[in-house]
JSON list of C-alpha atoms in Angstrom, two decimals:
[
{"chain": "A", "resi": 2, "resn": "MET", "atom": "CA", "xyz": [37.29, 101.87, 8.55]},
{"chain": "A", "resi": 3, "resn": "THR", "atom": "CA", "xyz": [35.54, 103.29, 5.54]},
{"chain": "A", "resi": 4, "resn": "ASP", "atom": "CA", "xyz": [37.08, 105.66, 3.00]},
{"chain": "A", "resi": 5, "resn": "THR", "atom": "CA", "xyz": [34.86, 108.37, 1.39]},
{"chain": "A", "resi": 6, "resn": "ARG", "atom": "CA", "xyz": [36.18, 111.33, -0.53]},
{"chain": "A", "resi": 7, "resn": "THR", "atom": "CA", "xyz": [34.11, 114.10, -2.11]},
{"chain": "A", "resi": 8, "resn": "VAL", "atom": "CA", "xyz": [35.24, 116.85, -4.48]},
{"chain": "A", "resi": 9, "resn": "SER", "atom": "CA", "xyz": [33.06, 119.72, -5.65]},
{"chain": "A", "resi": 10, "resn": "PHE", "atom": "CA", "xyz": [33.50, 122.22, -8.46]},
{"chain": "A", "resi": 11, "resn": "ASP", "atom": "CA", "xyz": [31.75, 124.33, -11.05]},
{"chain": "A", "resi": 12, "resn": "LEU", "atom": "CA", "xyz": [31.38, 122.34, -14.28]},
{"chain": "A", "resi": 13, "resn": "HIS", "atom": "CA", "xyz": [31.18, 124.08, -17.57]},
{"chain": "A", "resi": 14, "resn": "VAL", "atom": "CA", "xyz": [28.83, 122.37, -19.98]},
{"chain": "A", "resi": 15, "resn": "HIS", "atom": "CA", "xyz": [28.06, 122.68, -23.68]},
{"chain": "A", "resi": 16, "resn": "TYR", "atom": "CA", "xyz": [25.32, 120.68, -25.40]},
{"chain": "A", "resi": 17, "resn": "SER", "atom": "CA", "xyz": [24.25, 119.44, -21.93]},
{"chain": "A", "resi": 18, "resn": "GLN", "atom": "CA", "xyz": [27.31, 117.14, -21.79]},
{"chain": "A", "resi": 19, "resn": "ALA", "atom": "CA", "xyz": [30.15, 116.01, -19.52]},
{"chain": "A", "resi": 20, "resn": "TYR", "atom": "CA", "xyz": [32.26, 112.79, -19.60]},
{"chain": "A", "resi": 21, "resn": "LEU", "atom": "CA", "xyz": [33.63, 110.49, -16.97]},
{"chain": "A", "resi": 22, "resn": "VAL", "atom": "CA", "xyz": [36.75, 108.98, -18.58]},
{"chain": "A", "resi": 23, "resn": "ASP", "atom": "CA", "xyz": [38.93, 106.10, -17.41]},
{"chain": "A", "resi": 24, "resn": "ASP", "atom": "CA", "xyz": [42.51, 107.25, -17.23]},
{"chain": "A", "resi": 25, "resn": "THR", "atom": "CA", "xyz": [43.93, 104.56, -19.52]},
{"chain": "A", "resi": 26, "resn": "ASP", "atom": "CA", "xyz": [46.28, 105.65, -22.33]},
{"chain": "A", "resi": 27, "resn": "ASP", "atom": "CA", "xyz": [43.71, 104.92, -24.99]},
{"chain": "A", "resi": 28, "resn": "ALA", "atom": "CA", "xyz": [40.58, 106.18, -23.24]},
{"chain": "A", "resi": 29, "resn": "MET", "atom": "CA", "xyz": [38.96, 108.99, -25.15]},
{"chain": "A", "resi": 30, "resn": "GLY", "atom": "CA", "xyz": [35.52, 108.95, -23.66]},
{"chain": "A", "resi": 31, "resn": "PRO", "atom": "CA", "xyz": [32.29, 108.26, -25.38]},
{"chain": "A", "resi": 32, "resn": "ASP", "atom": "CA", "xyz": [32.16, 109.07, -29.13]},
{"chain": "A", "resi": 33, "resn": "GLY", "atom": "CA", "xyz": [28.71, 110.63, -29.39]},
{"chain": "A", "resi": 34, "resn": "ILE", "atom": "CA", "xyz": [25.86, 109.70, -27.07]},
{"chain": "A", "resi": 35, "resn": "PRO", "atom": "CA", "xyz": [26.00, 105.95, -26.30]},
{"chain": "A", "resi": 36, "resn": "ASP", "atom": "CA", "xyz": [22.87, 103.94, -26.46]},
{"chain": "A", "resi": 37, "resn": "ASP", "atom": "CA", "xyz": [20.89, 103.54, -23.29]},
{"chain": "A", "resi": 38, "resn": "HIS", "atom": "CA", "xyz": [20.39, 100.16, -21.79]},
{"chain": "A", "resi": 39, "resn": "PRO", "atom": "CA", "xyz": [17.65, 98.63, -23.97]},
{"chain": "A", "resi": 40, "resn": "ALA", "atom": "CA", "xyz": [15.76, 96.86, -21.18]},
{"chain": "A", "resi": 41, "resn": "HIS", "atom": "CA", "xyz": [16.52, 99.19, -18.21]},
{"chain": "A", "resi": 42, "resn": "PRO", "atom": "CA", "xyz": [17.00, 102.75, -19.62]},
{"chain": "A", "resi": 43, "resn": "VAL", "atom": "CA", "xyz": [18.33, 105.35, -17.13]},
{"chain": "A", "resi": 44, "resn": "GLY", "atom": "CA", "xyz": [18.56, 108.18, -19.64]},
{"chain": "A", "resi": 45, "resn": "ILE", "atom": "CA", "xyz": [20.86, 110.79, -18.19]},
{"chain": "A", "resi": 46, "resn": "ILE", "atom": "CA", "xyz": [23.97, 108.58, -17.81]},
{"chain": "A", "resi": 47, "resn": "ARG", "atom": "CA", "xyz": [25.24, 106.11, -20.36]},
{"chain": "A", "resi": 48, "resn": "VAL", "atom": "CA", "xyz": [28.37, 104.03, -20.39]},
{"chain": "A", "resi": 49, "resn": "ASP", "atom": "CA", "xyz": [30.56, 102.83, -23.19]},
{"chain": "A", "resi": 50, "resn": "ASP", "atom": "CA", "xyz": [34.14, 101.43, -23.32]},
{"chain": "A", "resi": 51, "resn": "GLY", "atom": "CA", "xyz": [36.04, 103.31, -20.60]},
{"chain": "A", "resi": 52, "resn": "GLY", "atom": "CA", "xyz": [33.68, 106.24, -20.44]},
{"chain": "A", "resi": 53, "resn": "ALA", "atom": "CA", "xyz": [30.37, 107.55, -19.11]},
{"chain": "A", "resi": 54, "resn": "PHE", "atom": "CA", "xyz": [28.34, 110.15, -20.86]},
{"chain": "A", "resi": 55, "resn": "LEU", "atom": "CA", "xyz": [26.55, 112.48, -18.36]},
{"chain": "A", "resi": 56, "resn": "ILE", "atom": "CA", "xyz": [23.63, 114.73, -19.36]},
{"chain": "A", "resi": 57, "resn": "THR", "atom": "CA", "xyz": [22.70, 117.97, -17.66]},
{"chain": "A", "resi": 58, "resn": "GLY", "atom": "CA", "xyz": [19.59, 120.13, -17.99]},
{"chain": "A", "resi": 59, "resn": "LEU", "atom": "CA", "xyz": [21.51, 123.29, -18.81]},
{"chain": "A", "resi": 60, "resn": "HIS", "atom": "CA", "xyz": [22.57, 123.45, -22.45]},
{"chain": "A", "resi": 61, "resn": "THR", "atom": "CA", "xyz": [25.46, 125.84, -22.06]},
{"chain": "A", "resi": 62, "resn": "GLY", "atom": "CA", "xyz": [26.98, 127.44, -18.99]},
{"chain": "A", "resi": 63, "resn": "THR", "atom": "CA", "xyz": [27.86, 126.34, -15.46]},
{"chain": "A", "resi": 64, "resn": "VAL", "atom": "CA", "xyz": [26.35, 123.62, -13.28]},
{"chain": "A", "resi": 65, "resn": "GLY", "atom": "CA", "xyz": [27.17, 122.65, -9.68]},
{"chain": "A", "resi": 66, "resn": "PHE", "atom": "CA", "xyz": [28.91, 119.27, -9.58]},
{"chain": "A", "resi": 67, "resn": "SER", "atom": "CA", "xyz": [30.15, 116.97, -6.83]},
{"chain": "A", "resi": 68, "resn": "VAL", "atom": "CA", "xyz": [31.72, 113.55, -7.03]},
{"chain": "A", "resi": 69, "resn": "THR", "atom": "CA", "xyz": [31.94, 111.11, -4.15]},
{"chain": "A", "resi": 70, "resn": "VAL", "atom": "CA", "xyz": [34.28, 108.16, -4.42]},
{"chain": "A", "resi": 71, "resn": "ALA", "atom": "CA", "xyz": [33.79, 105.60, -1.69]},
{"chain": "A", "resi": 72, "resn": "ASP", "atom": "CA", "xyz": [34.86, 102.06, -0.75]},
{"chain": "A", "resi": 73, "resn": "HIS", "atom": "CA", "xyz": [31.16, 101.15, -0.06]},
{"chain": "A", "resi": 74, "resn": "ASP", "atom": "CA", "xyz": [27.72, 102.27, -1.23]},
{"chain": "A", "resi": 75, "resn": "PRO", "atom": "CA", "xyz": [27.40, 105.78, 0.33]},
{"chain": "A", "resi": 76, "resn": "GLY", "atom": "CA", "xyz": [23.58, 105.75, 0.02]},
{"chain": "A", "resi": 77, "resn": "ALA", "atom": "CA", "xyz": [21.42, 107.78, -2.34]},
{"chain": "A", "resi": 78, "resn": "ASP", "atom": "CA", "xyz": [20.54, 111.40, -1.29]},
{"chain": "A", "resi": 79, "resn": "THR", "atom": "CA", "xyz": [16.88, 111.00, -1.94]},
{"chain": "A", "resi": 80, "resn": "ASP", "atom": "CA", "xyz": [15.96, 114.17, -0.06]},
{"chain": "A", "resi": 81, "resn": "GLY", "atom": "CA", "xyz": [18.39, 116.49, -1.92]},
{"chain": "A", "resi": 82, "resn": "TYR", "atom": "CA", "xyz": [17.78, 115.47, -5.51]},
{"chain": "A", "resi": 83, "resn": "GLU", "atom": "CA", "xyz": [14.78, 114.98, -7.84]},
{"chain": "A", "resi": 84, "resn": "ASP", "atom": "CA", "xyz": [16.34, 112.33, -10.11]},
{"chain": "A", "resi": 85, "resn": "ILE", "atom": "CA", "xyz": [18.64, 109.51, -9.15]},
{"chain": "A", "resi": 86, "resn": "VAL", "atom": "CA", "xyz": [19.80, 106.71, -11.55]},
{"chain": "A", "resi": 87, "resn": "GLU", "atom": "CA", "xyz": [22.44, 103.99, -11.32]},
{"chain": "A", "resi": 88, "resn": "ILE", "atom": "CA", "xyz": [24.53, 102.06, -13.88]},
{"chain": "A", "resi": 89, "resn": "SER", "atom": "CA", "xyz": [27.64, 99.85, -13.80]},
{"chain": "A", "resi": 90, "resn": "PHE", "atom": "CA", "xyz": [31.03, 101.04, -15.11]},
{"chain": "A", "resi": 91, "resn": "GLU", "atom": "CA", "xyz": [34.27, 99.16, -15.63]},
{"chain": "A", "resi": 92, "resn": "SER", "atom": "CA", "xyz": [37.53, 100.91, -14.97]},
{"chain": "A", "resi": 93, "resn": "GLU", "atom": "CA", "xyz": [40.73, 99.47, -16.50]},
{"chain": "A", "resi": 94, "resn": "ALA", "atom": "CA", "xyz": [43.02, 102.02, -14.77]},
{"chain": "A", "resi": 95, "resn": "GLY", "atom": "CA", "xyz": [41.43, 102.40, -11.35]},
{"chain": "A", "resi": 96, "resn": "GLN", "atom": "CA", "xyz": [41.48, 106.15, -11.90]},
{"chain": "A", "resi": 97, "resn": "VAL", "atom": "CA", "xyz": [38.91, 108.36, -13.67]},
{"chain": "A", "resi": 98, "resn": "SER", "atom": "CA", "xyz": [38.58, 112.06, -14.51]},
{"chain": "A", "resi": 99, "resn": "LEU", "atom": "CA", "xyz": [35.61, 114.25, -15.38]},
{"chain": "A", "resi": 100, "resn": "TYR", "atom": "CA", "xyz": [35.96, 116.14, -18.69]},
{"chain": "A", "resi": 101, "resn": "GLU", "atom": "CA", "xyz": [34.08, 119.13, -19.86]},
{"chain": "A", "resi": 102, "resn": "TRP", "atom": "CA", "xyz": [32.68, 119.15, -23.41]},
{"chain": "A", "resi": 103, "resn": "GLY", "atom": "CA", "xyz": [35.31, 119.72, -26.15]},
{"chain": "A", "resi": 104, "resn": "GLY", "atom": "CA", "xyz": [38.26, 119.25, -23.81]},
{"chain": "A", "resi": 105, "resn": "GLY", "atom": "CA", "xyz": [37.43, 122.58, -22.09]},
{"chain": "A", "resi": 106, "resn": "GLY", "atom": "CA", "xyz": [38.56, 121.37, -18.71]},
{"chain": "A", "resi": 107, "resn": "VAL", "atom": "CA", "xyz": [39.52, 118.26, -16.83]},
{"chain": "A", "resi": 108, "resn": "HIS", "atom": "CA", "xyz": [38.62, 117.61, -13.19]},
{"chain": "A", "resi": 109, "resn": "GLU", "atom": "CA", "xyz": [40.83, 114.97, -11.51]},
{"chain": "A", "resi": 110, "resn": "LEU", "atom": "CA", "xyz": [38.93, 112.74, -9.13]},
{"chain": "A", "resi": 111, "resn": "PRO", "atom": "CA", "xyz": [40.09, 110.64, -6.16]},
{"chain": "A", "resi": 112, "resn": "VAL", "atom": "CA", "xyz": [41.64, 107.26, -6.98]},
{"chain": "A", "resi": 113, "resn": "LEU", "atom": "CA", "xyz": [39.06, 104.45, -7.16]},
{"chain": "A", "resi": 114, "resn": "PRO", "atom": "CA", "xyz": [39.47, 102.45, -3.92]},
{"chain": "A", "resi": 115, "resn": "ALA", "atom": "CA", "xyz": [39.50, 98.96, -5.40]},
{"chain": "A", "resi": 116, "resn": "GLY", "atom": "CA", "xyz": [41.76, 99.74, -8.43]},
{"chain": "A", "resi": 117, "resn": "PRO", "atom": "CA", "xyz": [40.74, 98.39, -11.78]},
{"chain": "A", "resi": 118, "resn": "GLY", "atom": "CA", "xyz": [37.40, 96.63, -11.93]},
{"chain": "A", "resi": 119, "resn": "TRP", "atom": "CA", "xyz": [33.64, 97.14, -11.81]},
{"chain": "A", "resi": 120, "resn": "TYR", "atom": "CA", "xyz": [32.08, 100.13, -10.06]},
{"chain": "A", "resi": 121, "resn": "ARG", "atom": "CA", "xyz": [28.57, 101.47, -9.57]},
{"chain": "A", "resi": 122, "resn": "LEU", "atom": "CA", "xyz": [27.80, 105.01, -10.71]},
{"chain": "A", "resi": 123, "resn": "ARG", "atom": "CA", "xyz": [24.90, 106.73, -9.02]},
{"chain": "A", "resi": 124, "resn": "TYR", "atom": "CA", "xyz": [23.99, 110.02, -10.75]},
{"chain": "A", "resi": 125, "resn": "HIS", "atom": "CA", "xyz": [21.81, 112.51, -8.86]},
{"chain": "A", "resi": 126, "resn": "ALA", "atom": "CA", "xyz": [20.22, 115.54, -10.52]},
{"chain": "A", "resi": 127, "resn": "GLN", "atom": "CA", "xyz": [18.36, 118.64, -9.26]},
{"chain": "A", "resi": 128, "resn": "ASN", "atom": "CA", "xyz": [16.58, 121.37, -11.24]},
{"chain": "A", "resi": 129, "resn": "MET", "atom": "CA", "xyz": [17.04, 119.82, -14.69]},
{"chain": "A", "resi": 130, "resn": "ASP", "atom": "CA", "xyz": [13.70, 121.13, -15.97]},
{"chain": "A", "resi": 131, "resn": "GLU", "atom": "CA", "xyz": [14.38, 124.68, -14.76]},
{"chain": "A", "resi": 132, "resn": "ALA", "atom": "CA", "xyz": [17.89, 124.65, -16.33]},
{"chain": "A", "resi": 133, "resn": "ARG", "atom": "CA", "xyz": [16.54, 123.39, -19.63]},
{"chain": "A", "resi": 134, "resn": "GLU", "atom": "CA", "xyz": [14.03, 126.22, -19.76]},
{"chain": "A", "resi": 135, "resn": "VAL", "atom": "CA", "xyz": [16.84, 128.81, -19.17]},
{"chain": "A", "resi": 136, "resn": "ASP", "atom": "CA", "xyz": [19.10, 127.03, -21.68]},
{"chain": "A", "resi": 137, "resn": "THR", "atom": "CA", "xyz": [22.24, 129.15, -21.13]},
{"chain": "A", "resi": 138, "resn": "SER", "atom": "CA", "xyz": [23.48, 130.52, -17.84]},
{"chain": "A", "resi": 139, "resn": "ASN", "atom": "CA", "xyz": [26.68, 131.13, -15.93]},
{"chain": "A", "resi": 140, "resn": "GLU", "atom": "CA", "xyz": [24.65, 131.16, -12.71]},
{"chain": "A", "resi": 141, "resn": "ILE", "atom": "CA", "xyz": [24.16, 127.71, -11.18]},
{"chain": "A", "resi": 142, "resn": "ILE", "atom": "CA", "xyz": [20.61, 126.46, -11.67]},
{"chain": "A", "resi": 143, "resn": "ASP", "atom": "CA", "xyz": [21.00, 122.69, -11.80]},
{"chain": "A", "resi": 144, "resn": "ARG", "atom": "CA", "xyz": [23.31, 120.61, -9.69]},
{"chain": "A", "resi": 145, "resn": "TYR", "atom": "CA", "xyz": [24.59, 117.12, -9.76]},
{"chain": "A", "resi": 146, "resn": "LEU", "atom": "CA", "xyz": [26.18, 114.45, -7.52]},
{"chain": "A", "resi": 147, "resn": "LEU", "atom": "CA", "xyz": [27.96, 111.43, -8.95]},
{"chain": "A", "resi": 148, "resn": "GLN", "atom": "CA", "xyz": [28.77, 108.67, -6.47]},
{"chain": "A", "resi": 149, "resn": "ILE", "atom": "CA", "xyz": [31.25, 105.92, -7.39]},
{"chain": "A", "resi": 150, "resn": "TRP", "atom": "CA", "xyz": [31.92, 102.74, -5.38]},
{"chain": "A", "resi": 151, "resn": "PRO", "atom": "CA", "xyz": [33.15, 99.17, -6.07]},
{"chain": "A", "resi": 152, "resn": "GLN", "atom": "CA", "xyz": [30.34, 96.83, -7.03]},
{"chain": "A", "resi": 153, "resn": "ASP", "atom": "CA", "xyz": [30.01, 93.90, -9.35]},
{"chain": "A", "resi": 154, "resn": "GLU", "atom": "CA", "xyz": [28.25, 94.52, -12.64]},
{"chain": "A", "resi": 155, "resn": "SER", "atom": "CA", "xyz": [24.53, 94.81, -12.16]},
{"chain": "A", "resi": 156, "resn": "THR", "atom": "CA", "xyz": [21.30, 95.91, -13.91]},
{"chain": "A", "resi": 157, "resn": "PRO", "atom": "CA", "xyz": [20.89, 99.69, -14.34]},
{"chain": "A", "resi": 158, "resn": "ARG", "atom": "CA", "xyz": [18.05, 101.22, -12.36]},
{"chain": "A", "resi": 159, "resn": "VAL", "atom": "CA", "xyz": [16.12, 104.38, -11.69]},
{"chain": "A", "resi": 160, "resn": "VAL", "atom": "CA", "xyz": [16.11, 105.13, -8.01]},
{"chain": "A", "resi": 161, "resn": "LYS", "atom": "CA", "xyz": [14.03, 108.33, -8.17]},
{"chain": "A", "resi": 162, "resn": "SER", "atom": "CA", "xyz": [12.36, 110.09, -11.12]},
{"chain": "A", "resi": 163, "resn": "ALA", "atom": "CA", "xyz": [10.64, 113.49, -10.96]},
{"chain": "A", "resi": 164, "resn": "SER", "atom": "CA", "xyz": [11.79, 115.62, -13.85]},
{"chain": "A", "resi": 165, "resn": "GLY", "atom": "CA", "xyz": [10.56, 115.87, -17.37]},
{"chain": "A", "resi": 166, "resn": "GLN", "atom": "CA", "xyz": [14.16, 115.85, -18.54]},
{"chain": "A", "resi": 167, "resn": "LEU", "atom": "CA", "xyz": [14.79, 112.38, -17.08]},
{"chain": "A", "resi": 168, "resn": "ALA", "atom": "CA", "xyz": [11.56, 111.09, -18.69]},
{"chain": "A", "resi": 169, "resn": "TYR", "atom": "CA", "xyz": [12.61, 112.68, -21.98]},
{"chain": "A", "resi": 170, "resn": "TRP", "atom": "CA", "xyz": [16.12, 111.06, -21.94]},
{"chain": "A", "resi": 171, "resn": "ARG", "atom": "CA", "xyz": [14.67, 107.65, -21.01]},
{"chain": "A", "resi": 172, "resn": "ARG", "atom": "CA", "xyz": [12.36, 107.57, -24.08]},
{"chain": "A", "resi": 173, "resn": "PRO", "atom": "CA", "xyz": [13.34, 105.12, -26.87]},
{"chain": "A", "resi": 174, "resn": "ARG", "atom": "CA", "xyz": [15.02, 106.92, -29.76]}
]
């Protein structure tokens, strides 16, 4: 029997940022934009000590956001999204939450199925370029899907790349 749970919500962003934070007592989330993987850059999601930094196309406003937590790889939605990237993430608590920029809101997520340990994050994005052009909106232009499942640490990878925003964020800085 497989266990898959999905939650969806409007996510309010500022500076094109949101944060996945491990629910340990000392987890604060990324402090600034973490460096991308030097050999395998994925651009729009970066991990650092108990947190993941997620980048959106919209600078300020509301984006559509869904998170699927599963006990197995749920499969990438290659038909529904323009950009899809993956990266490994280690959870000390076995529970994570999604934070809006500046502590504006916290979205509790389903408990991670394997408890503490390594997980794979697959971040899907749609309409990042259109949202970047608009810059600020409370109407949903771009939308995102973050999938999380247990998997040993592995190399980050780009599954699908179509937007200028993903190309921009993958450039060396």
